[in-house]
PDB file of N, CA and C in Angstrom:
ATOM      1  N   MET P   1      61.962 103.256  92.084  1.00  0.00           N
ATOM      2  CA  MET P   1      62.832 102.783  92.693  1.00  0.00           C
ATOM      3  C   MET P   1      63.914 102.300  91.862  1.00  0.00           C
ATOM      4  N   LYS P   2      63.435 101.352  91.094  1.00  0.00           N
ATOM      5  CA  LYS P   2      64.840 100.418  90.302  1.00  0.00           C
ATOM      6  C   LYS P   2      65.270 100.623  89.286  1.00  0.00           C
ATOM      7  N   ASP P   3      64.435 102.257  88.875  1.00  0.00           N
ATOM      8  CA  ASP P   3      65.222 102.974  87.275  1.00  0.00           C
ATOM      9  C   ASP P   3      66.005 104.313  88.139  1.00  0.00           C
ATOM     10  N   PHE P   4      65.527 104.663  89.294  1.00  0.00           N
ATOM     11  CA  PHE P   4      66.563 105.727  89.922  1.00  0.00           C
ATOM     12  C   PHE P   4      68.091 105.717  89.419  1.00  0.00           C
ATOM     13  N   PRO P   5      69.044 104.104  89.863  1.00  0.00           N
ATOM     14  CA  PRO P   5      70.379 104.579  89.429  1.00  0.00           C
ATOM     15  C   PRO P   5      70.307 105.297  87.654  1.00  0.00           C
ATOM     16  N   THR P   6      69.474 104.458  86.689  1.00  0.00           N
ATOM     17  CA  THR P   6      69.658 105.521  85.546  1.00  0.00           C
ATOM     18  C   THR P   6      69.170 105.819  84.968  1.00  0.00           C
ATOM     19  N   LYS P   7      68.699 106.887  86.012  1.00  0.00           N
ATOM     20  CA  LYS P   7      68.047 108.209  85.752  1.00  0.00           C
ATOM     21  C   LYS P   7      69.068 109.002  84.753  1.00  0.00           C
ATOM     22  N   PHE P   8      70.338 109.154  85.732  1.00  0.00           N
ATOM     23  CA  PHE P   8      71.229 110.781  85.084  1.00  0.00           C
ATOM     24  C   PHE P   8      71.996 109.891  84.094  1.00  0.00           C
ATOM     25  N   THR P   9      72.556 108.722  83.664  1.00  0.00           N
ATOM     26  CA  THR P   9      72.869 108.003  82.976  1.00  0.00           C
ATOM     27  C   THR P   9      72.614 108.473  81.662  1.00  0.00           C
ATOM     28  N   HIS P  10      74.359 107.998  80.328  1.00  0.00           N
ATOM     29  CA  HIS P  10      73.128 108.539  79.190  1.00  0.00           C
ATOM     30  C   HIS P  10      72.359 107.921  78.501  1.00  0.00           C
ATOM     31  N   ALA P  11      72.057 106.727  79.117  1.00  0.00           N
ATOM     32  CA  ALA P  11      70.718 105.465  78.483  1.00  0.00           C
ATOM     33  C   ALA P  11      69.569 105.544  79.965  1.00  0.00           C
ATOM     34  N   PRO P  12      68.791 105.796  80.511  1.00  0.00           N
ATOM     35  CA  PRO P  12      67.886 105.610  80.939  1.00  0.00           C
ATOM     36  C   PRO P  12      67.351 104.869  81.052  1.00  0.00           C
ATOM     37  N   THR P  13      66.569 104.124  81.621  1.00  0.00           N
ATOM     38  CA  THR P  13      65.603 103.207  81.306  1.00  0.00           C
ATOM     39  C   THR P  13      64.219 103.055  81.875  1.00  0.00           C
ATOM     40  N   ASP P  14      63.112 103.138  82.011  1.00  0.00           N
ATOM     41  CA  ASP P  14      61.727 102.868  82.827  1.00  0.00           C
ATOM     42  C   ASP P  14      61.574 101.398  82.348  1.00  0.00           C
ATOM     43  N   HIS P  15      61.105 100.332  83.252  1.00  0.00           N
ATOM     44  CA  HIS P  15      60.942  99.378  82.653  1.00  0.00           C
ATOM     45  C   HIS P  15      58.985  99.147  83.143  1.00  0.00           C
ATOM     46  N   ASN P  16      58.296 100.070  82.843  1.00  0.00           N
ATOM     47  CA  ASN P  16      57.133 100.466  82.969  1.00  0.00           C
ATOM     48  C   ASN P  16      56.640 100.463  81.694  1.00  0.00           C
ATOM     49  N   GLU P  17      58.183 101.058  80.403  1.00  0.00           N
ATOM     50  CA  GLU P  17      57.695 100.930  79.393  1.00  0.00           C
ATOM     51  C   GLU P  17      58.176  99.590  78.719  1.00  0.00           C
ATOM     52  N   TRP P  18      58.776  98.495  79.071  1.00  0.00           N
ATOM     53  CA  TRP P  18      58.948  97.360  78.483  1.00  0.00           C
ATOM     54  C   TRP P  18      57.555  96.955  77.732  1.00  0.00           C
ATOM     55  N   PHE P  19      57.724  95.910  77.280  1.00  0.00           N
ATOM     56  CA  PHE P  19      57.020  94.957  76.501  1.00  0.00           C
ATOM     57  C   PHE P  19      57.881  93.798  77.247  1.00  0.00           C
ATOM     58  N   GLY P  20      56.855  93.203  77.664  1.00  0.00           N
ATOM     59  CA  GLY P  20      56.808  91.165  78.238  1.00  0.00           C
ATOM     60  C   GLY P  20      56.516  90.569  76.793  1.00  0.00           C
ATOM     61  N   LEU P  21      58.076  89.479  76.879  1.00  0.00           N
ATOM     62  CA  LEU P  21      58.120  88.341  75.777  1.00  0.00           C
ATOM     63  C   LEU P  21      57.525  87.167  76.296  1.00  0.00           C
ATOM     64  N   TYR P  22      56.509  86.272  76.007  1.00  0.00           N
ATOM     65  CA  TYR P  22      56.244  84.849  75.962  1.00  0.00           C
ATOM     66  C   TYR P  22      56.009  84.191  75.578  1.00  0.00           C
ATOM     67  N   ARG P  23      56.883  82.676  75.386  1.00  0.00           N
ATOM     68  CA  ARG P  23      56.988  81.813  74.487  1.00  0.00           C
ATOM     69  C   ARG P  23      55.342  81.482  74.501  1.00  0.00           C
ATOM     70  N   ASP P  24      55.437  80.451  73.866  1.00  0.00           N
ATOM     71  CA  ASP P  24      53.754  80.120  73.358  1.00  0.00           C
ATOM     72  C   ASP P  24      54.037  78.901  73.366  1.00  0.00           C
ATOM     73  N   ASP P  25      54.143  78.272  74.556  1.00  0.00           N
ATOM     74  CA  ASP P  25      54.378  76.555  74.749  1.00  0.00           C
ATOM     75  C   ASP P  25      53.102  76.694  76.120  1.00  0.00           C
ATOM     76  N   GLY P  26      52.048  77.143  76.010  1.00  0.00           N
ATOM     77  CA  GLY P  26      51.072  76.283  76.417  1.00  0.00           C
ATOM     78  C   GLY P  26      50.154  77.261  77.705  1.00  0.00           C
ATOM     79  N   LYS P  27      51.714  78.461  78.207  1.00  0.00           N
ATOM     80  CA  LYS P  27      50.809  78.474  79.444  1.00  0.00           C
ATOM     81  C   LYS P  27      51.627  80.227  79.708  1.00  0.00           C
ATOM     82  N   ILE P  28      51.282  81.312  80.491  1.00  0.00           N
ATOM     83  CA  ILE P  28      51.251  82.216  80.403  1.00  0.00           C
ATOM     84  C   ILE P  28      52.289  82.574  81.809  1.00  0.00           C
ATOM     85  N   ASP P  29      53.916  82.367  81.491  1.00  0.00           N
ATOM     86  CA  ASP P  29      54.377  82.958  82.711  1.00  0.00           C
ATOM     87  C   ASP P  29      56.247  82.957  82.668  1.00  0.00           C
ATOM     88  N   ASP P  30      56.851  83.086  83.484  1.00  0.00           N
ATOM     89  CA  ASP P  30      57.915  84.377  82.923  1.00  0.00           C
ATOM     90  C   ASP P  30      58.734  83.302  82.531  1.00  0.00           C
ATOM     91  N   TYR P  31      58.838  82.159  82.559  1.00  0.00           N
ATOM     92  CA  TYR P  31      60.129  81.367  82.147  1.00  0.00           C
ATOM     93  C   TYR P  31      59.866  79.691  81.155  1.00  0.00           C
ATOM     94  N   THR P  32      60.469  79.426  80.686  1.00  0.00           N
ATOM     95  CA  THR P  32      60.179  78.297  79.413  1.00  0.00           C
ATOM     96  C   THR P  32      61.827  78.020  80.055  1.00  0.00           C
ATOM     97  N   TRP P  33      61.626  76.227  79.226  1.00  0.00           N
ATOM     98  CA  TRP P  33      63.114  75.746  79.236  1.00  0.00           C
ATOM     99  C   TRP P  33      63.362  75.536  77.611  1.00  0.00           C
ATOM    100  N   ILE P  34      64.366  75.751  77.279  1.00  0.00           N
ATOM    101  CA  ILE P  34      65.202  75.798  76.311  1.00  0.00           C
ATOM    102  C   ILE P  34      66.476  74.880  76.125  1.00  0.00           C
ATOM    103  N   ASN P  35      66.636  73.471  76.269  1.00  0.00           N
ATOM    104  CA  ASN P  35      67.504  72.999  75.925  1.00  0.00           C
ATOM    105  C   ASN P  35      68.306  72.304  77.233  1.00  0.00           C
ATOM    106  N   ASN P  36      67.062  72.614  77.935  1.00  0.00           N
ATOM    107  CA  ASN P  36      67.401  71.771  79.248  1.00  0.00           C
ATOM    108  C   ASN P  36      68.202  73.064  80.452  1.00  0.00           C
ATOM    109  N   VAL P  37      67.978  73.945  79.653  1.00  0.00           N
ATOM    110  CA  VAL P  37      67.687  75.035  80.892  1.00  0.00           C
ATOM    111  C   VAL P  37      66.704  75.967  80.489  1.00  0.00           C
ATOM    112  N   GLU P  38      66.851  76.304  82.245  1.00  0.00           N
ATOM    113  CA  GLU P  38      65.416  76.950  81.903  1.00  0.00           C
ATOM    114  C   GLU P  38      65.760  78.332  82.227  1.00  0.00           C
ATOM    115  N   ARG P  39      65.010  79.352  81.038  1.00  0.00           N
ATOM    116  CA  ARG P  39      65.462  80.790  80.928  1.00  0.00           C
ATOM    117  C   ARG P  39      64.013  81.865  81.113  1.00  0.00           C
ATOM    118  N   GLY P  40      64.350  82.675  81.264  1.00  0.00           N
ATOM    119  CA  GLY P  40      63.275  83.802  81.724  1.00  0.00           C
ATOM    120  C   GLY P  40      63.394  84.548  81.816  1.00  0.00           C
ATOM    121  N   ASN P  41      62.546  85.498  82.228  1.00  0.00           N
ATOM    122  CA  ASN P  41      62.347  87.374  81.942  1.00  0.00           C
ATOM    123  C   ASN P  41      63.252  88.178  81.481  1.00  0.00           C
ATOM    124  N   PHE P  42      62.700  87.281  79.477  1.00  0.00           N
ATOM    125  CA  PHE P  42      62.266  88.019  78.225  1.00  0.00           C
ATOM    126  C   PHE P  42      62.238  89.088  77.890  1.00  0.00           C
ATOM    127  N   ARG P  43      62.217  89.981  77.721  1.00  0.00           N
ATOM    128  CA  ARG P  43      61.982  91.758  77.241  1.00  0.00           C
ATOM    129  C   ARG P  43      62.128  92.234  76.116  1.00  0.00           C
ATOM    130  N   LEU P  44      60.989  93.517  75.403  1.00  0.00           N
ATOM    131  CA  LEU P  44      62.025  93.826  74.606  1.00  0.00           C
ATOM    132  C   LEU P  44      61.927  95.197  75.055  1.00  0.00           C
ATOM    133  N   HIS P  45      63.280  96.429  74.819  1.00  0.00           N
ATOM    134  CA  HIS P  45      63.381  97.066  75.570  1.00  0.00           C
ATOM    135  C   HIS P  45      64.304  97.629  74.744  1.00  0.00           C
ATOM    136  N   PRO P  46      64.509  99.161  74.907  1.00  0.00           N
ATOM    137  CA  PRO P  46      66.177  99.738  75.233  1.00  0.00           C
ATOM    138  C   PRO P  46      67.597  98.912  75.460  1.00  0.00           C
ATOM    139  N   ILE P  47      68.105  99.603  74.838  1.00  0.00           N
ATOM    140  CA  ILE P  47      69.889  98.613  76.017  1.00  0.00           C
ATOM    141  C   ILE P  47      69.711 100.224  77.385  1.00  0.00           C
ATOM    142  N   GLY P  48      71.246  99.443  77.995  1.00  0.00           N
ATOM    143  CA  GLY P  48      70.466 100.170  79.162  1.00  0.00           C
ATOM    144  C   GLY P  48      71.641 100.510  79.547  1.00  0.00           C
ATOM    145  N   PRO P  49      71.998 101.185  80.095  1.00  0.00           N
ATOM    146  CA  PRO P  49      73.131 101.818  80.626  1.00  0.00           C
ATOM    147  C   PRO P  49      74.804 100.969  80.816  1.00  0.00           C
ATOM    148  N   MET P  50      74.534 100.416  80.245  1.00  0.00           N
ATOM    149  CA  MET P  50      75.576  99.083  80.981  1.00  0.00           C
ATOM    150  C   MET P  50      75.533  98.167  80.042  1.00  0.00           C
ATOM    151  N   ARG P  51      74.982  98.495  78.664  1.00  0.00           N
ATOM    152  CA  ARG P  51      74.963  98.283  77.672  1.00  0.00           C
ATOM    153  C   ARG P  51      74.921  96.601  77.526  1.00  0.00           C
ATOM    154  N   VAL P  52      74.192  96.385  77.819  1.00  0.00           N
ATOM    155  CA  VAL P  52      74.519  94.358  78.268  1.00  0.00           C
ATOM    156  C   VAL P  52      72.897  94.374  77.464  1.00  0.00           C
ATOM    157  N   SER P  53      72.687  92.481  77.067  1.00  0.00           N
ATOM    158  CA  SER P  53      71.590  92.248  76.366  1.00  0.00           C
ATOM    159  C   SER P  53      71.551  91.014  77.405  1.00  0.00           C
ATOM    160  N   MET P  54      71.039  90.506  77.833  1.00  0.00           N
ATOM    161  CA  MET P  54      70.470  89.090  78.813  1.00  0.00           C
ATOM    162  C   MET P  54      69.573  88.410  78.391  1.00  0.00           C
ATOM    163  N   GLY P  55      69.345  87.987  76.592  1.00  0.00           N
ATOM    164  CA  GLY P  55      68.210  87.238  76.389  1.00  0.00           C
ATOM    165  C   GLY P  55      67.287  88.183  75.156  1.00  0.00           C
ATOM    166  N   CYS P  56      67.337  89.488  76.275  1.00  0.00           N
ATOM    167  CA  CYS P  56      66.364  90.161  75.061  1.00  0.00           C
ATOM    168  C   CYS P  56      66.156  90.831  74.710  1.00  0.00           C
ATOM    169  N   ILE P  57      64.850  91.569  73.891  1.00  0.00           N
ATOM    170  CA  ILE P  57      65.721  92.226  72.390  1.00  0.00           C
ATOM    171  C   ILE P  57      65.680  93.093  72.907  1.00  0.00           C
ATOM    172  N   THR P  58      66.832  94.003  72.291  1.00  0.00           N
ATOM    173  CA  THR P  58      67.224  95.833  72.832  1.00  0.00           C
ATOM    174  C   THR P  58      67.500  96.482  71.499  1.00  0.00           C
ATOM    175  N   LEU P  59      67.241  97.495  71.491  1.00  0.00           N
ATOM    176  CA  LEU P  59      66.959  98.432  70.640  1.00  0.00           C
ATOM    177  C   LEU P  59      68.588  99.257  70.810  1.00  0.00           C
ATOM    178  N   GLN P  60      68.791  99.594  70.053  1.00  0.00           N
ATOM    179  CA  GLN P  60      70.304 100.515  70.191  1.00  0.00           C
ATOM    180  C   GLN P  60      70.197 101.555  70.561  1.00  0.00           C
ATOM    181  N   HIS P  61      69.278 102.754  70.348  1.00  0.00           N
ATOM    182  CA  HIS P  61      68.563 103.965  70.194  1.00  0.00           C
ATOM    183  C   HIS P  61      67.362 103.877  70.921  1.00  0.00           C
ATOM    184  N   ALA P  62      67.156 104.321  72.018  1.00  0.00           N
ATOM    185  CA  ALA P  62      66.414 104.597  72.817  1.00  0.00           C
ATOM    186  C   ALA P  62      64.668 105.742  71.787  1.00  0.00           C
ATOM    187  N   ALA P  63      65.281 106.334  71.016  1.00  0.00           N
ATOM    188  CA  ALA P  63      64.272 107.113  69.898  1.00  0.00           C
ATOM    189  C   ALA P  63      64.315 105.539  69.005  1.00  0.00           C
ATOM    190  N   ASP P  64      64.614 105.113  68.757  1.00  0.00           N
ATOM    191  CA  ASP P  64      64.074 103.786  67.782  1.00  0.00           C
ATOM    192  C   ASP P  64      62.876 103.109  68.597  1.00  0.00           C
ATOM    193  N   PHE P  65      63.455 102.584  70.698  1.00  0.00           N
ATOM    194  CA  PHE P  65      62.283 102.121  70.980  1.00  0.00           C
ATOM    195  C   PHE P  65      61.648 103.004  70.862  1.00  0.00           C
ATOM    196  N   GLN P  66      61.260 104.180  71.351  1.00  0.00           N
ATOM    197  CA  GLN P  66      59.686 104.662  71.286  1.00  0.00           C
ATOM    198  C   GLN P  66      59.239 104.414  69.931  1.00  0.00           C
ATOM    199  N   VAL P  67      59.797 104.878  68.909  1.00  0.00           N
ATOM    200  CA  VAL P  67      59.113 104.670  67.635  1.00  0.00           C
ATOM    201  C   VAL P  67      58.294 103.438  67.502  1.00  0.00           C
ATOM    202  N   LEU P  68      59.386 101.875  68.258  1.00  0.00           N
ATOM    203  CA  LEU P  68      58.707 100.809  68.074  1.00  0.00           C
ATOM    204  C   LEU P  68      57.656 101.248  68.800  1.00  0.00           C
ATOM    205  N   ARG P  69      57.828 101.300  70.056  1.00  0.00           N
ATOM    206  CA  ARG P  69      57.077 101.208  71.113  1.00  0.00           C
ATOM    207  C   ARG P  69      55.320 101.906  71.014  1.00  0.00           C
ATOM    208  N   LYS P  70      55.610 103.247  70.018  1.00  0.00           N
ATOM    209  CA  LYS P  70      54.078 104.173  70.336  1.00  0.00           C
ATOM    210  C   LYS P  70      53.397 103.048  69.254  1.00  0.00           C
ATOM    211  N   ALA P  71      53.854 102.723  68.142  1.00  0.00           N
ATOM    212  CA  ALA P  71      53.166 102.131  66.616  1.00  0.00           C
ATOM    213  C   ALA P  71      52.586 100.738  67.531  1.00  0.00           C
ATOM    214  N   LEU P  72      53.366 100.131  68.306  1.00  0.00           N
ATOM    215  CA  LEU P  72      52.850  98.288  68.491  1.00  0.00           C
ATOM    216  C   LEU P  72      51.811  99.226  70.080  1.00  0.00           C
ATOM    217  N   LEU P  73      51.632 100.122  70.021  1.00  0.00           N
ATOM    218  CA  LEU P  73      50.695 100.395  71.291  1.00  0.00           C
ATOM    219  C   LEU P  73      49.543 100.994  70.466  1.00  0.00           C
ATOM    220  N   HIS P  74      49.439 101.081  69.178  1.00  0.00           N
ATOM    221  CA  HIS P  74      48.561 101.675  68.088  1.00  0.00           C
ATOM    222  C   HIS P  74      47.945 100.955  67.158  1.00  0.00           C
ATOM    223  N   THR P  75      48.644  99.587  66.884  1.00  0.00           N
ATOM    224  CA  THR P  75      48.514  98.535  66.768  1.00  0.00           C
ATOM    225  C   THR P  75      46.919  97.791  67.333  1.00  0.00           C
ATOM    226  N   GLN P  76      46.512  96.707  66.390  1.00  0.00           N
ATOM    227  CA  GLN P  76      45.167  96.790  67.024  1.00  0.00           C
ATOM    228  C   GLN P  76      45.753  95.244  67.482  1.00  0.00           C
ATOM    229  N   THR P  77      45.142  94.957  68.917  1.00  0.00           N
ATOM    230  CA  THR P  77      45.802  93.641  69.385  1.00  0.00           C
ATOM    231  C   THR P  77      45.191  92.255  69.069  1.00  0.00           C
ATOM    232  N   ILE P  78      45.997  91.264  69.191  1.00  0.00           N
ATOM    233  CA  ILE P  78      45.542  89.889  69.214  1.00  0.00           C
ATOM    234  C   ILE P  78      45.199  89.055  70.289  1.00  0.00           C
ATOM    235  N   ALA P  79      44.662  88.345  70.009  1.00  0.00           N
ATOM    236  CA  ALA P  79      43.618  86.885  70.691  1.00  0.00           C
ATOM    237  C   ALA P  79      44.709  86.259  71.134  1.00  0.00           C
ATOM    238  N   VAL P  80      44.709  85.718  72.796  1.00  0.00           N
ATOM    239  CA  VAL P  80      45.900  85.148  73.175  1.00  0.00           C
ATOM    240  C   VAL P  80      45.163  83.404  73.451  1.00  0.00           C
ATOM    241  N   ASN P  81      46.142  82.467  72.215  1.00  0.00           N
ATOM    242  CA  ASN P  81      44.296  81.577  72.974  1.00  0.00           C
ATOM    243  C   ASN P  81      44.404  80.477  74.186  1.00  0.00           C
ATOM    244  N   GLY P  82      43.451  80.274  74.386  1.00  0.00           N
ATOM    245  CA  GLY P  82      43.314  80.104  75.965  1.00  0.00           C
ATOM    246  C   GLY P  82      43.089  80.686  76.638  1.00  0.00           C
ATOM    247  N   THR P  83      42.981  82.055  76.698  1.00  0.00           N
ATOM    248  CA  THR P  83      42.750  83.123  77.361  1.00  0.00           C
ATOM    249  C   THR P  83      42.527  84.507  77.400  1.00  0.00           C
ATOM    250  N   LYS P  84      41.693  85.243  78.261  1.00  0.00           N
ATOM    251  CA  LYS P  84      41.609  86.566  78.114  1.00  0.00           C
ATOM    252  C   LYS P  84      42.418  87.567  77.586  1.00  0.00           C
ATOM    253  N   LEU P  85      43.644  87.584  77.359  1.00  0.00           N
ATOM    254  CA  LEU P  85      44.195  88.572  77.429  1.00  0.00           C
ATOM    255  C   LEU P  85      44.738  88.247  76.051  1.00  0.00           C
ATOM    256  N   MET P  86      44.982  89.823  75.765  1.00  0.00           N
ATOM    257  CA  MET P  86      45.419  90.626  74.415  1.00  0.00           C
ATOM    258  C   MET P  86      46.844  90.258  74.223  1.00  0.00           C
ATOM    259  N   ALA P  87      47.639  90.486  73.101  1.00  0.00           N
ATOM    260  CA  ALA P  87      48.773  90.818  72.871  1.00  0.00           C
ATOM    261  C   ALA P  87      48.510  92.331  71.667  1.00  0.00           C
ATOM    262  N   TYR P  88      50.477  92.085  71.021  1.00  0.00           N
ATOM    263  CA  TYR P  88      50.599  93.062  70.594  1.00  0.00           C
ATOM    264  C   TYR P  88      50.782  92.463  69.334  1.00  0.00           C
ATOM    265  N   GLY P  89      51.223  91.177  69.250  1.00  0.00           N
ATOM    266  CA  GLY P  89      51.595  90.613  68.068  1.00  0.00           C
ATOM    267  C   GLY P  89      52.360  89.333  68.342  1.00  0.00           C
ATOM    268  N   CYS P  90      53.346  88.370  67.946  1.00  0.00           N
ATOM    269  CA  CYS P  90      54.009  88.410  67.870  1.00  0.00           C
ATOM    270  C   CYS P  90      56.043  87.861  67.067  1.00  0.00           C
ATOM    271  N   ILE P  91      57.041  87.373  67.939  1.00  0.00           N
ATOM    272  CA  ILE P  91      58.324  87.552  67.717  1.00  0.00           C
ATOM    273  C   ILE P  91      58.292  86.735  66.982  1.00  0.00           C
ATOM    274  N   GLU P  92      58.355  86.531  65.156  1.00  0.00           N
ATOM    275  CA  GLU P  92      59.603  84.745  65.515  1.00  0.00           C
ATOM    276  C   GLU P  92      61.130  84.801  65.716  1.00  0.00           C
ATOM    277  N   VAL P  93      61.707  84.220  66.301  1.00  0.00           N
ATOM    278  CA  VAL P  93      63.145  84.189  66.806  1.00  0.00           C
ATOM    279  C   VAL P  93      63.988  83.475  65.865  1.00  0.00           C
ATOM    280  N   VAL P  94      64.895  83.736  64.998  1.00  0.00           N
ATOM    281  CA  VAL P  94      65.308  82.862  64.321  1.00  0.00           C
ATOM    282  C   VAL P  94      67.004  83.072  64.808  1.00  0.00           C
ATOM    283  N   THR P  95      67.766  82.063  64.353  1.00  0.00           N
ATOM    284  CA  THR P  95      68.691  81.723  64.369  1.00  0.00           C
ATOM    285  C   THR P  95      69.634  81.650  63.112  1.00  0.00           C
ATOM    286  N   ASN P  96      71.032  81.983  62.168  1.00  0.00           N
ATOM    287  CA  ASN P  96      71.534  80.488  61.849  1.00  0.00           C
ATOM    288  C   ASN P  96      70.534  80.679  60.833  1.00  0.00           C
ATOM    289  N   GLY P  97      69.589  81.045  60.216  1.00  0.00           N
ATOM    290  CA  GLY P  97      68.501  81.014  59.591  1.00  0.00           C
ATOM    291  C   GLY P  97      67.010  79.600  60.212  1.00  0.00           C
ATOM    292  N   ASN P  98      67.479  79.729  61.181  1.00  0.00           N
ATOM    293  CA  ASN P  98      66.852  78.089  61.920  1.00  0.00           C
ATOM    294  C   ASN P  98      65.831  79.174  62.680  1.00  0.00           C
ATOM    295  N   THR P  99      64.758  78.541  62.982  1.00  0.00           N
ATOM    296  CA  THR P  99      63.262  79.318  63.652  1.00  0.00           C
ATOM    297  C   THR P  99      64.189  78.267  65.686  1.00  0.00           C
ATOM    298  N   CYS P 100      64.082  78.850  65.738  1.00  0.00           N
ATOM    299  CA  CYS P 100      64.846  78.538  67.263  1.00  0.00           C
ATOM    300  C   CYS P 100      63.539  77.612  68.099  1.00  0.00           C
ATOM    301  N   PRO P 101      64.045  76.359  68.626  1.00  0.00           N
ATOM    302  CA  PRO P 101      62.798  75.417  69.374  1.00  0.00           C
ATOM    303  C   PRO P 101      62.265  76.245  70.315  1.00  0.00           C
TER     304      PRO P 101
END
């Protein structure tokens, strides 16, 4: 039901196809602290109908996201340290040439 309002827009979205992004901070949860500010719910997904990203990694075109998604789903997974979980890989976020905290 969450996706129903976007179904008839120029940029429909299906949250089931999104990828969760978790910080390597020793725990698997949806939140982290950056510069004394709690942040969370980071995802990799195509841009939505509002064309706004709230800290997620978004692709401007749904077709580009589908190409990346297909490639990730066909990639060998890697173990997440200290868990029985598997991941599709790691993303290093940089800003102005510096690694983010």
